[in-house]
Coordinates of C-alpha atoms in Angstrom, one line a residue:
M1 CA -9.4 -12.8 -35.1
V2 CA -11.6 -10.4 -36.9
A3 CA -14.2 -8.4 -34.9
G4 CA -17.6 -10.1 -35.3
H5 CA -16.0 -13.7 -35.4
K6 CA -15.6 -14.0 -31.6
G7 CA -16.0 -17.5 -30.4
H8 CA -15.5 -18.8 -34.0
P9 CA -11.7 -18.4 -34.5
V10 CA -11.7 -20.3 -37.9
A11 CA -14.3 -18.1 -39.3
G12 CA -11.9 -15.3 -40.2
P13 CA -9.4 -17.6 -42.0
Q14 CA -12.2 -19.5 -43.9
Q15 CA -13.2 -15.9 -45.4
G16 CA -9.8 -15.1 -46.4
R17 CA -9.2 -12.2 -44.0
A18 CA -6.3 -11.7 -42.1
G19 CA -6.2 -11.1 -38.5
R20 CA -5.4 -7.5 -36.8
R21 CA -1.9 -6.8 -36.3
N22 CA 0.2 -4.8 -33.8
R23 CA 2.2 -3.0 -36.5
L24 CA 3.7 -0.1 -34.9
R25 CA 3.1 -0.8 -31.2
G26 CA 6.0 -3.3 -30.9
A27 CA 6.3 -6.1 -28.2
R28 CA 4.3 -5.8 -25.0
G29 CA 6.0 -5.3 -21.6
R30 CA 8.7 -3.0 -20.2
G31 CA 11.8 -2.0 -22.0
T32 CA 15.1 -4.0 -21.4
F33 CA 18.7 -3.4 -22.6
A34 CA 18.6 -5.9 -25.1
K35 CA 15.0 -5.1 -26.8
E36 CA 13.9 -1.6 -26.2
P37 CA 15.0 1.6 -24.5
P38 CA 15.6 0.9 -20.8
P39 CA 13.3 1.4 -18.1
I40 CA 14.2 4.5 -15.9
F41 CA 13.4 4.5 -12.2
G42 CA 13.0 7.7 -10.5
M43 CA 12.4 9.2 -7.0
I44 CA 11.2 12.7 -6.2
Q45 CA 11.5 14.3 -2.8
R46 CA 8.8 16.7 -2.0
G47 CA 10.3 20.1 -2.4
G48 CA 13.9 18.6 -2.8
L49 CA 15.9 15.9 -4.2
V50 CA 15.4 14.1 -7.7
V51 CA 17.0 10.6 -8.0
I52 CA 16.8 8.9 -11.4
H53 CA 18.5 5.6 -12.3
M54 CA 18.4 3.7 -15.6
R55 CA 18.1 0.0 -14.7
E56 CA 18.3 -3.1 -16.8
N57 CA 14.9 -4.0 -15.5
V58 CA 12.3 -2.8 -12.9
Q59 CA 11.7 -5.5 -10.4
Q60 CA 11.6 -5.6 -6.7
P61 CA 15.1 -7.2 -6.4
T62 CA 16.5 -4.3 -8.6
I63 CA 14.7 -1.5 -6.9
E64 CA 15.0 -2.7 -3.3
P65 CA 18.6 -1.4 -2.8
L66 CA 17.9 2.0 -4.4
I67 CA 14.9 2.6 -2.2
K68 CA 16.8 1.6 0.9
H69 CA 19.8 3.7 0.1
T70 CA 17.8 6.9 -0.8
V71 CA 14.6 6.8 1.4
V72 CA 14.8 7.4 5.0
P73 CA 13.1 4.4 6.9
G74 CA 9.7 5.2 8.2
S75 CA 8.9 7.9 5.4
L76 CA 5.6 8.1 3.6
V77 CA 6.3 7.0 0.0
Y78 CA 3.5 7.7 -2.6
T79 CA 3.6 5.2 -5.7
D80 CA 1.5 4.1 -8.6
D81 CA -0.4 0.9 -8.3
D82 CA 2.3 -1.3 -9.8
T83 CA 3.0 -4.6 -8.0
I84 CA 6.7 -3.9 -7.5
Y85 CA 6.0 -1.5 -4.8
G86 CA 4.1 -4.2 -2.7
R87 CA 6.9 -4.7 -0.2
L88 CA 7.7 -1.0 0.8
C89 CA 5.9 -1.6 4.0
A90 CA 8.0 -4.6 4.7
W91 CA 11.1 -2.6 3.8
G92 CA 10.3 -0.2 6.7
D93 CA 8.2 2.7 4.9
E94 CA 4.9 3.7 5.0
H95 CA 3.1 3.3 1.5
K96 CA 0.0 5.1 -0.1
R97 CA -1.1 4.1 -3.8
V98 CA -2.0 6.7 -6.4
H99 CA -4.6 5.2 -8.9
H100 CA -3.9 7.0 -12.2
G101 CA -7.1 7.4 -14.3
V102 CA -9.5 6.9 -11.5
W103 CA -11.6 10.1 -10.9
S104 CA -13.7 10.6 -7.8

C-alpha cells in the first residue's frame, strides 16, 4: 500500500504504483537453522561466568533446561522484556525485566 492511500487498498494499484517492498530486510522473526543464522542464547554472571549456546530456536521449552542447569535456584535474573522469560519465577528464580529503549 502506498502512503496516502490508507483505507483505500485499491487506490495504489489503480494508479499503476507498486507497493513498498522489504528488499534487503529479509523475513521477519528469529533465525532458525533452516532459514537464517541460528539464534544465540547467552547468560552472563555478574563478575564471572559467561555461557553461550547456539539453539535451533529460542522458546521456553528450549531454554528451560539451560537455565535450570546454569542458574542456581533462587537467583535474581535480569532479562529483557521478551515473553520467553515469563516462567522464570515458576522455575524457582527471582526475575526482573530491563526495558531497552525506555528512558526515565
